[in-house]
């Protein structure tokens, strides 16, 4: 059994299977609705039900209050149509968004190696190409673990294999399995593409990328994609790490900087010990960012990926240097593991 979902103001109609959420039906039809947690706790995917009836599913009473239900509001990530429905949603018409439909993929692990003492690189081969925009992520199904896990895609869309950087989370069942049990030849399943983190190429402005830890995944994909396309705009990548052991892909970025005069690579280490052999920048990523640009970021677009303290410090630095919200993009995604601790929020920067 299937139902018709009509999305206003687009006027577009899509099909939804019985038991399929409104959000999943829209994404698989290439219609992007704002969303973040995917588990009914953050309220980002709240839309207006204009006609028809929906089952609310596991929507939190905090994310969707009783009076909002009475007003016909639903959370698209949980709501399931009970017949043909019409919804009204905020559709972000970004000229750089490709609106690729969400798809399921079967993959084989063809290579795995440690990139740092805590980050394992995985390379997956799929039977068919995986369409995505540089900066997007996939939802990986880990055997024996409830709920899919989100991992950014680290390769450029032009590459044949899907590259992932998996940071080992202490006590984490999913990352523990991906580090210890998964071996070349094993099969995996994932859903892609997800997210709204991508380069606003049409702006035609110089770009700043700041990465920390396994947050390097998306900037690596984005920078390689831009350079492969022949972008001639200034591109700067600041990569923060605690020590040399945790600074990975340095040789790749130094080689790219040699080949492309418009690309500048700035590695910075924050936890050096006396006597460590390091001639590069010392301190934190936001400090290196401020020093390189002399605290003036006007006329740029900035893309930030990494631990929340790094991201927050970089946002503060950028805004102090006169770059504001419309030109700063951060990667934020939730997994099932986050749902239990997530709370309604009103962030300054929307999840992308």
mmCIF file of C-alpha atoms in Angstrom:
data_model
loop_
_atom_site.group_PDB
_atom_site.id
_atom_site.type_symbol
_atom_site.label_atom_id
_atom_site.label_comp_id
_atom_site.label_asym_id
_atom_site.label_seq_id
_atom_site.Cartn_x
_atom_site.Cartn_y
_atom_site.Cartn_z
ATOM 1 C CA UNK A 1 0.000 0.000 0.000
ATOM 2 C CA UNK A 2 1.262 3.491 -0.815
ATOM 3 C CA UNK A 3 0.044 7.021 -0.223
ATOM 4 C CA UNK A 4 0.527 10.364 -1.920
ATOM 5 C CA UNK A 5 2.403 13.138 -0.117
ATOM 6 C CA UNK A 6 2.037 16.586 -1.645
ATOM 7 C CA UNK A 7 4.666 19.090 -0.513
ATOM 8 C CA UNK A 8 3.800 22.774 -0.494
ATOM 9 C CA UNK A 9 4.894 25.312 -1.625
ATOM 10 C CA UNK A 10 6.556 23.088 -4.256
ATOM 11 C CA UNK A 11 3.280 21.492 -5.274
ATOM 12 C CA UNK A 12 5.257 18.289 -5.827
ATOM 13 C CA UNK A 13 3.696 14.906 -5.152
ATOM 14 C CA UNK A 14 5.663 11.841 -4.047
ATOM 15 C CA UNK A 15 4.786 8.292 -3.025
ATOM 16 C CA UNK A 16 5.136 6.965 0.527
ATOM 17 C CA UNK A 17 4.864 3.310 1.494
ATOM 18 C CA UNK A 18 2.766 2.196 4.438
ATOM 19 C CA UNK A 19 4.960 2.548 7.545
ATOM 20 C CA UNK A 20 7.508 4.832 5.833
ATOM 21 C CA UNK A 21 8.203 8.148 7.516
ATOM 22 C CA UNK A 22 7.407 11.386 5.734
ATOM 23 C CA UNK A 23 11.069 12.412 5.891
ATOM 24 C CA UNK A 24 12.367 9.158 4.416
ATOM 25 C CA UNK A 25 9.844 9.309 1.577
ATOM 26 C CA UNK A 26 10.840 12.887 0.760
ATOM 27 C CA UNK A 27 14.583 12.263 0.872
ATOM 28 C CA UNK A 28 14.315 9.166 -1.308
ATOM 29 C CA UNK A 29 12.386 11.229 -3.849
ATOM 30 C CA UNK A 30 15.123 13.892 -3.901
ATOM 31 C CA UNK A 31 13.083 16.418 -1.897
ATOM 32 C CA UNK A 32 15.181 17.802 0.959
ATOM 33 C CA UNK A 33 13.416 18.741 4.188
ATOM 34 C CA UNK A 34 15.295 20.383 7.080
ATOM 35 C CA UNK A 35 16.208 17.720 9.669
ATOM 36 C CA UNK A 36 18.933 16.849 12.166
ATOM 37 C CA UNK A 37 18.504 14.052 14.726
ATOM 38 C CA UNK A 38 16.214 11.753 12.716
ATOM 39 C CA UNK A 39 14.768 10.371 15.974
ATOM 40 C CA UNK A 40 12.046 12.824 16.986
ATOM 41 C CA UNK A 41 13.936 14.718 19.668
ATOM 42 C CA UNK A 42 15.283 17.938 18.119
ATOM 43 C CA UNK A 43 12.264 19.370 16.286
ATOM 44 C CA UNK A 44 14.227 20.506 13.221
ATOM 45 C CA UNK A 45 11.974 18.577 10.822
ATOM 46 C CA UNK A 46 8.717 20.073 12.102
ATOM 47 C CA UNK A 47 6.225 20.687 9.268
ATOM 48 C CA UNK A 48 2.577 21.653 8.967
ATOM 49 C CA UNK A 49 0.014 18.991 8.048
ATOM 50 C CA UNK A 50 -2.531 20.754 5.824
ATOM 51 C CA UNK A 51 -4.660 17.797 4.785
ATOM 52 C CA UNK A 52 -4.985 14.164 5.796
ATOM 53 C CA UNK A 53 -3.896 12.231 8.871
ATOM 54 C CA UNK A 54 -0.553 11.032 10.227
ATOM 55 C CA UNK A 55 0.617 8.755 13.002
ATOM 56 C CA UNK A 56 3.091 10.744 15.133
ATOM 57 C CA UNK A 57 5.346 7.761 15.875
ATOM 58 C CA UNK A 58 8.083 8.308 18.476
ATOM 59 C CA UNK A 59 7.976 12.110 18.426
ATOM 60 C CA UNK A 60 9.139 13.547 21.749
ATOM 61 C CA UNK A 61 6.583 15.556 23.712
ATOM 62 C CA UNK A 62 9.248 18.234 24.122
ATOM 63 C CA UNK A 63 10.097 18.466 20.416
ATOM 64 C CA UNK A 64 6.411 18.335 19.432
ATOM 65 C CA UNK A 65 4.184 19.696 22.175
ATOM 66 C CA UNK A 66 0.508 18.880 22.606
ATOM 67 C CA UNK A 67 -0.688 22.279 21.398
ATOM 68 C CA UNK A 68 1.460 21.884 18.257
ATOM 69 C CA UNK A 69 -0.105 18.494 17.557
ATOM 70 C CA UNK A 70 -3.516 20.140 17.948
ATOM 71 C CA UNK A 71 -2.434 22.777 15.416
ATOM 72 C CA UNK A 72 -1.542 20.038 12.887
ATOM 73 C CA UNK A 73 2.226 20.067 13.289
ATOM 74 C CA UNK A 74 4.170 16.821 12.741
ATOM 75 C CA UNK A 75 7.807 15.729 12.932
ATOM 76 C CA UNK A 76 8.631 14.429 9.469
ATOM 77 C CA UNK A 77 11.285 12.031 10.794
ATOM 78 C CA UNK A 78 8.688 10.125 12.852
ATOM 79 C CA UNK A 79 5.328 10.822 11.240
ATOM 80 C CA UNK A 80 3.781 8.185 8.953
ATOM 81 C CA UNK A 81 0.940 8.986 6.584
ATOM 82 C CA UNK A 82 -2.346 7.168 7.178
ATOM 83 C CA UNK A 83 -3.589 8.108 3.731
ATOM 84 C CA UNK A 84 -2.936 10.824 1.137
ATOM 85 C CA UNK A 85 -1.627 13.956 2.868
ATOM 86 C CA UNK A 86 -0.563 17.515 2.084
ATOM 87 C CA UNK A 87 2.247 19.142 4.093
ATOM 88 C CA UNK A 88 3.763 22.610 4.136
ATOM 89 C CA UNK A 89 7.522 22.798 4.749
ATOM 90 C CA UNK A 90 10.352 25.314 4.606
ATOM 91 C CA UNK A 91 12.178 24.363 1.417
ATOM 92 C CA UNK A 92 15.644 25.874 1.257
ATOM 93 C CA UNK A 93 16.291 26.689 -2.404
ATOM 94 C CA UNK A 94 20.085 26.743 -2.363
ATOM 95 C CA UNK A 95 21.489 27.132 -5.894
ATOM 96 C CA UNK A 96 24.405 24.805 -5.045
ATOM 97 C CA UNK A 97 22.296 21.939 -3.676
ATOM 98 C CA UNK A 98 21.988 18.946 -5.979
ATOM 99 C CA UNK A 99 18.978 17.317 -4.220
ATOM 100 C CA UNK A 100 20.225 13.778 -4.767
ATOM 101 C CA UNK A 101 17.781 11.023 -3.780
ATOM 102 C CA UNK A 102 18.610 8.910 -0.743
ATOM 103 C CA UNK A 103 19.547 5.347 -1.711
ATOM 104 C CA UNK A 104 20.596 2.075 -0.049
ATOM 105 C CA UNK A 105 23.950 0.517 -1.004
ATOM 106 C CA UNK A 106 25.743 -2.780 -0.467
ATOM 107 C CA UNK A 107 29.518 -2.465 -0.162
ATOM 108 C CA UNK A 108 32.644 -4.554 0.315
ATOM 109 C CA UNK A 109 35.559 -3.428 2.459
ATOM 110 C CA UNK A 110 38.600 -3.568 0.175
ATOM 111 C CA UNK A 111 41.178 -1.802 2.368
ATOM 112 C CA UNK A 112 41.597 -0.756 5.996
ATOM 113 C CA UNK A 113 44.516 0.874 7.784
ATOM 114 C CA UNK A 114 45.194 3.031 10.813
ATOM 115 C CA UNK A 115 45.585 6.701 9.903
ATOM 116 C CA UNK A 116 46.362 7.743 13.486
ATOM 117 C CA UNK A 117 46.476 5.812 16.774
ATOM 118 C CA UNK A 118 42.710 6.380 17.124
ATOM 119 C CA UNK A 119 41.409 6.789 13.543
ATOM 120 C CA UNK A 120 40.985 3.874 11.137
ATOM 121 C CA UNK A 121 40.577 4.494 7.417
ATOM 122 C CA UNK A 122 38.108 2.290 5.516
ATOM 123 C CA UNK A 123 37.756 2.022 1.733
ATOM 124 C CA UNK A 124 34.497 0.557 0.414
ATOM 125 C CA UNK A 125 33.626 -0.669 -3.070
ATOM 126 C CA UNK A 126 30.021 -0.616 -4.272
ATOM 127 C CA UNK A 127 28.490 -2.302 -7.309
ATOM 128 C CA UNK A 128 27.138 1.028 -8.587
ATOM 129 C CA UNK A 129 28.439 4.588 -8.173
ATOM 130 C CA UNK A 130 27.351 6.501 -5.068
ATOM 131 C CA UNK A 131 26.134 9.983 -6.066
ATOM 132 C CA UNK A 132 26.934 12.612 -3.422
ATOM 133 C CA UNK A 133 28.195 16.152 -2.999
ATOM 134 C CA UNK A 134 31.588 16.656 -1.401
ATOM 135 C CA UNK A 135 30.934 17.250 2.301
ATOM 136 C CA UNK A 136 27.951 14.926 2.685
ATOM 137 C CA UNK A 137 27.819 11.845 4.893
ATOM 138 C CA UNK A 138 26.389 8.318 4.875
ATOM 139 C CA UNK A 139 24.489 6.286 7.471
ATOM 140 C CA UNK A 140 26.309 3.004 8.073
ATOM 141 C CA UNK A 141 24.596 -0.107 9.447
ATOM 142 C CA UNK A 142 26.835 -1.915 11.942
ATOM 143 C CA UNK A 143 25.994 -5.571 12.691
ATOM 144 C CA UNK A 144 24.613 -6.069 16.177
ATOM 145 C CA UNK A 145 24.145 -2.347 16.820
ATOM 146 C CA UNK A 146 20.747 -0.668 16.833
ATOM 147 C CA UNK A 147 20.440 2.340 14.569
ATOM 148 C CA UNK A 148 22.713 3.462 11.763
ATOM 149 C CA UNK A 149 25.817 5.556 12.437
ATOM 150 C CA UNK A 150 26.755 8.732 10.558
ATOM 151 C CA UNK A 151 30.201 9.019 8.949
ATOM 152 C CA UNK A 152 31.368 11.736 6.574
ATOM 153 C CA UNK A 153 32.579 10.669 3.132
ATOM 154 C CA UNK A 154 36.274 11.545 2.844
ATOM 155 C CA UNK A 155 36.879 11.046 -0.883
ATOM 156 C CA UNK A 156 35.941 13.362 -3.736
ATOM 157 C CA UNK A 157 32.889 12.396 -5.810
ATOM 158 C CA UNK A 158 35.172 11.683 -8.779
ATOM 159 C CA UNK A 159 36.866 8.797 -6.922
ATOM 160 C CA UNK A 160 35.809 5.189 -7.332
ATOM 161 C CA UNK A 161 35.901 4.001 -3.700
ATOM 162 C CA UNK A 162 34.075 5.363 -0.661
ATOM 163 C CA UNK A 163 36.573 6.465 2.003
ATOM 164 C CA UNK A 164 35.641 6.768 5.685
ATOM 165 C CA UNK A 165 37.651 7.917 8.707
ATOM 166 C CA UNK A 166 36.440 6.122 11.846
ATOM 167 C CA UNK A 167 37.544 7.522 15.196
ATOM 168 C CA UNK A 168 37.494 4.932 17.976
ATOM 169 C CA UNK A 169 35.047 6.042 20.662
ATOM 170 C CA UNK A 170 35.956 4.600 24.089
ATOM 171 C CA UNK A 171 33.292 2.041 24.955
ATOM 172 C CA UNK A 172 31.529 2.544 21.622
ATOM 173 C CA UNK A 173 30.090 -0.711 20.259
ATOM 174 C CA UNK A 174 29.850 0.520 16.671
ATOM 175 C CA UNK A 175 33.318 2.053 16.390
ATOM 176 C CA UNK A 176 34.750 -0.842 18.405
ATOM 177 C CA UNK A 177 33.428 -3.323 15.831
ATOM 178 C CA UNK A 178 34.621 -1.162 12.930
ATOM 179 C CA UNK A 179 38.113 -1.030 14.436
ATOM 180 C CA UNK A 180 38.513 -4.553 15.753
ATOM 181 C CA UNK A 181 36.244 -6.929 13.838
ATOM 182 C CA UNK A 182 35.710 -5.527 10.344
ATOM 183 C CA UNK A 183 38.209 -6.939 7.855
ATOM 184 C CA UNK A 184 38.787 -6.626 4.074
ATOM 185 C CA UNK A 185 36.302 -8.761 2.194
ATOM 186 C CA UNK A 186 33.498 -8.139 4.695
ATOM 187 C CA UNK A 187 30.173 -6.717 3.508
ATOM 188 C CA UNK A 188 28.529 -3.547 4.770
ATOM 189 C CA UNK A 189 25.303 -1.662 4.118
ATOM 190 C CA UNK A 190 24.794 2.090 4.119
ATOM 191 C CA UNK A 191 22.377 4.802 3.033
ATOM 192 C CA UNK A 192 23.552 7.921 1.187
ATOM 193 C CA UNK A 193 23.783 10.811 0.591
ATOM 194 C CA UNK A 194 22.861 12.708 3.743
ATOM 195 C CA UNK A 195 23.351 16.262 4.932
ATOM 196 C CA UNK A 196 23.533 19.809 3.635
ATOM 197 C CA UNK A 197 27.223 20.427 4.162
ATOM 198 C CA UNK A 198 28.701 21.326 0.771
ATOM 199 C CA UNK A 199 30.671 24.114 -0.874
ATOM 200 C CA UNK A 200 28.700 27.155 -1.992
ATOM 201 C CA UNK A 201 30.575 27.322 -5.278
ATOM 202 C CA UNK A 202 28.239 29.822 -6.906
ATOM 203 C CA UNK A 203 29.296 32.487 -4.373
ATOM 204 C CA UNK A 204 32.668 32.786 -6.116
ATOM 205 C CA UNK A 205 34.440 33.679 -2.843
ATOM 206 C CA UNK A 206 37.744 32.486 -1.336
ATOM 207 C CA UNK A 207 37.240 29.533 0.993
ATOM 208 C CA UNK A 208 38.493 28.655 4.460
ATOM 209 C CA UNK A 209 38.321 25.068 5.759
ATOM 210 C CA UNK A 210 39.111 24.207 9.375
ATOM 211 C CA UNK A 211 39.318 20.570 10.498
ATOM 212 C CA UNK A 212 40.123 18.751 13.703
ATOM 213 C CA UNK A 213 40.466 15.008 14.318
ATOM 214 C CA UNK A 214 38.352 12.802 12.066
ATOM 215 C CA UNK A 215 36.506 15.997 11.114
ATOM 216 C CA UNK A 216 39.093 16.148 8.332
ATOM 217 C CA UNK A 217 36.867 13.800 6.293
ATOM 218 C CA UNK A 218 34.554 16.397 4.789
ATOM 219 C CA UNK A 219 37.168 19.131 4.156
ATOM 220 C CA UNK A 220 39.405 16.543 2.463
ATOM 221 C CA UNK A 221 36.552 15.631 0.126
ATOM 222 C CA UNK A 222 35.650 19.258 -0.514
ATOM 223 C CA UNK A 223 39.196 20.484 -1.145
ATOM 224 C CA UNK A 224 40.030 17.589 -3.477
ATOM 225 C CA UNK A 225 36.779 18.123 -5.357
ATOM 226 C CA UNK A 226 37.460 21.839 -5.838
ATOM 227 C CA UNK A 227 41.017 21.275 -7.044
ATOM 228 C CA UNK A 228 39.960 18.416 -9.356
ATOM 229 C CA UNK A 229 37.430 20.766 -10.969
ATOM 230 C CA UNK A 230 40.114 23.377 -11.572
ATOM 231 C CA UNK A 231 38.958 25.934 -9.001
ATOM 232 C CA UNK A 232 41.295 28.943 -9.049
ATOM 233 C CA UNK A 233 39.867 30.776 -6.034
ATOM 234 C CA UNK A 234 42.054 30.940 -2.910
ATOM 235 C CA UNK A 235 41.515 27.864 -0.704
ATOM 236 C CA UNK A 236 42.957 27.603 2.815
ATOM 237 C CA UNK A 237 42.884 24.470 4.981
ATOM 238 C CA UNK A 238 43.764 24.709 8.681
ATOM 239 C CA UNK A 239 44.154 21.256 10.224
ATOM 240 C CA UNK A 240 44.391 21.059 13.994
ATOM 241 C CA UNK A 241 45.729 18.081 15.961
ATOM 242 C CA UNK A 242 47.203 17.434 19.374
ATOM 243 C CA UNK A 243 50.416 15.739 18.229
ATOM 244 C CA UNK A 244 52.251 14.627 15.092
ATOM 245 C CA UNK A 245 50.836 11.110 15.510
ATOM 246 C CA UNK A 246 47.303 12.518 15.222
ATOM 247 C CA UNK A 247 48.062 14.757 12.236
ATOM 248 C CA UNK A 248 47.222 12.665 9.201
ATOM 249 C CA UNK A 249 47.264 13.245 5.421
ATOM 250 C CA UNK A 250 49.839 15.986 5.919
ATOM 251 C CA UNK A 251 51.923 14.715 2.974
ATOM 252 C CA UNK A 252 48.878 14.723 0.679
ATOM 253 C CA UNK A 253 47.969 18.324 1.462
ATOM 254 C CA UNK A 254 51.560 19.517 1.194
ATOM 255 C CA UNK A 255 51.758 17.885 -2.236
ATOM 256 C CA UNK A 256 48.496 19.551 -3.284
ATOM 257 C CA UNK A 257 49.827 22.913 -2.093
ATOM 258 C CA UNK A 258 52.905 22.401 -4.293
ATOM 259 C CA UNK A 259 50.747 21.624 -7.322
ATOM 260 C CA UNK A 260 48.108 24.332 -6.804
ATOM 261 C CA UNK A 261 49.312 27.886 -6.012
ATOM 262 C CA UNK A 262 45.802 28.843 -4.863
ATOM 263 C CA UNK A 263 45.785 26.193 -2.096
ATOM 264 C CA UNK A 264 47.352 26.931 1.310
ATOM 265 C CA UNK A 265 47.756 24.218 3.940
ATOM 266 C CA UNK A 266 48.330 25.116 7.610
ATOM 267 C CA UNK A 267 48.824 22.219 10.053
ATOM 268 C CA UNK A 268 48.848 23.220 13.728
ATOM 269 C CA UNK A 269 49.644 21.138 16.832
ATOM 270 C CA UNK A 270 48.328 21.963 20.298
ATOM 271 C CA UNK A 271 50.012 19.502 22.672
ATOM 272 C CA UNK A 272 53.680 19.461 21.776
ATOM 273 C CA UNK A 273 56.167 18.396 24.411
ATOM 274 C CA UNK A 274 59.557 20.066 25.021
ATOM 275 C CA UNK A 275 62.046 18.792 22.483
ATOM 276 C CA UNK A 276 59.430 17.695 19.912
ATOM 277 C CA UNK A 277 60.659 18.166 16.356
ATOM 278 C CA UNK A 278 58.050 20.476 14.840
ATOM 279 C CA UNK A 279 58.670 23.597 12.804
ATOM 280 C CA UNK A 280 55.032 24.335 12.001
ATOM 281 C CA UNK A 281 52.300 26.290 13.788
ATOM 282 C CA UNK A 282 51.791 25.659 17.505
ATOM 283 C CA UNK A 283 48.603 26.164 19.478
ATOM 284 C CA UNK A 284 44.980 25.735 18.500
ATOM 285 C CA UNK A 285 43.287 25.845 15.102
ATOM 286 C CA UNK A 286 41.442 29.094 15.796
ATOM 287 C CA UNK A 287 44.701 30.762 16.850
ATOM 288 C CA UNK A 288 46.451 29.714 13.638
ATOM 289 C CA UNK A 289 43.409 30.877 11.681
ATOM 290 C CA UNK A 290 43.487 34.297 13.324
ATOM 291 C CA UNK A 291 47.229 34.707 12.807
ATOM 292 C CA UNK A 292 47.207 33.705 9.135
ATOM 293 C CA UNK A 293 44.403 36.089 8.185
ATOM 294 C CA UNK A 294 45.429 38.872 10.584
ATOM 295 C CA UNK A 295 41.962 38.608 12.133
ATOM 296 C CA UNK A 296 40.166 39.838 8.999
ATOM 297 C CA UNK A 297 37.966 37.223 7.284
ATOM 298 C CA UNK A 298 35.761 39.507 5.223
ATOM 299 C CA UNK A 299 34.937 38.267 1.739
ATOM 300 C CA UNK A 300 35.326 34.543 2.537
ATOM 301 C CA UNK A 301 33.190 31.457 3.035
ATOM 302 C CA UNK A 302 34.200 29.255 5.973
ATOM 303 C CA UNK A 303 33.531 25.546 6.526
ATOM 304 C CA UNK A 304 34.214 24.006 9.939
ATOM 305 C CA UNK A 305 34.442 20.317 10.939
ATOM 306 C CA UNK A 306 35.725 18.906 14.193
ATOM 307 C CA UNK A 307 35.161 18.652 17.952
ATOM 308 C CA UNK A 308 32.577 21.133 19.312
ATOM 309 C CA UNK A 309 35.133 23.166 21.338
ATOM 310 C CA UNK A 310 37.225 23.695 18.202
ATOM 311 C CA UNK A 311 34.184 24.610 16.122
ATOM 312 C CA UNK A 312 32.884 27.056 18.723
ATOM 313 C CA UNK A 313 36.293 28.726 19.100
ATOM 314 C CA UNK A 314 36.586 29.082 15.321
ATOM 315 C CA UNK A 315 33.105 30.559 15.018
ATOM 316 C CA UNK A 316 33.957 33.151 17.679
ATOM 317 C CA UNK A 317 37.248 33.964 15.939
ATOM 318 C CA UNK A 318 35.627 34.297 12.525
ATOM 319 C CA UNK A 319 32.875 36.550 13.821
ATOM 320 C CA UNK A 320 35.384 38.719 15.686
ATOM 321 C CA UNK A 321 37.143 39.050 12.326
ATOM 322 C CA UNK A 322 33.929 40.280 10.675
ATOM 323 C CA UNK A 323 32.683 37.080 9.067
ATOM 324 C CA UNK A 324 29.121 36.358 10.034
ATOM 325 C CA UNK A 325 26.529 33.596 10.113
ATOM 326 C CA UNK A 326 25.547 33.673 6.456
ATOM 327 C CA UNK A 327 29.129 32.824 5.445
ATOM 328 C CA UNK A 328 29.971 30.199 8.114
ATOM 329 C CA UNK A 329 28.954 26.561 7.663
ATOM 330 C CA UNK A 330 29.337 23.762 10.178
ATOM 331 C CA UNK A 331 28.796 20.051 9.850
ATOM 332 C CA UNK A 332 26.293 18.705 12.367
ATOM 333 C CA UNK A 333 24.627 15.341 12.364
ATOM 334 C CA UNK A 334 22.970 13.096 14.922
ATOM 335 C CA UNK A 335 22.902 9.308 15.165
ATOM 336 C CA UNK A 336 20.691 6.928 17.088
ATOM 337 C CA UNK A 337 23.354 6.907 19.803
ATOM 338 C CA UNK A 338 22.789 10.643 20.359
ATOM 339 C CA UNK A 339 19.032 10.431 20.631
ATOM 340 C CA UNK A 340 18.855 9.448 24.305
ATOM 341 C CA UNK A 341 20.852 12.504 25.368
ATOM 342 C CA UNK A 342 19.581 14.984 22.782
ATOM 343 C CA UNK A 343 17.375 17.867 23.842
ATOM 344 C CA UNK A 344 15.346 20.499 22.015
ATOM 345 C CA UNK A 345 17.666 23.277 20.957
ATOM 346 C CA UNK A 346 17.730 26.585 19.105
ATOM 347 C CA UNK A 347 21.260 26.768 17.713
ATOM 348 C CA UNK A 348 22.694 29.920 16.204
ATOM 349 C CA UNK A 349 23.881 27.774 13.324
ATOM 350 C CA UNK A 350 21.355 25.349 11.864
ATOM 351 C CA UNK A 351 22.343 21.722 11.349
ATOM 352 C CA UNK A 352 23.279 21.219 7.709
#
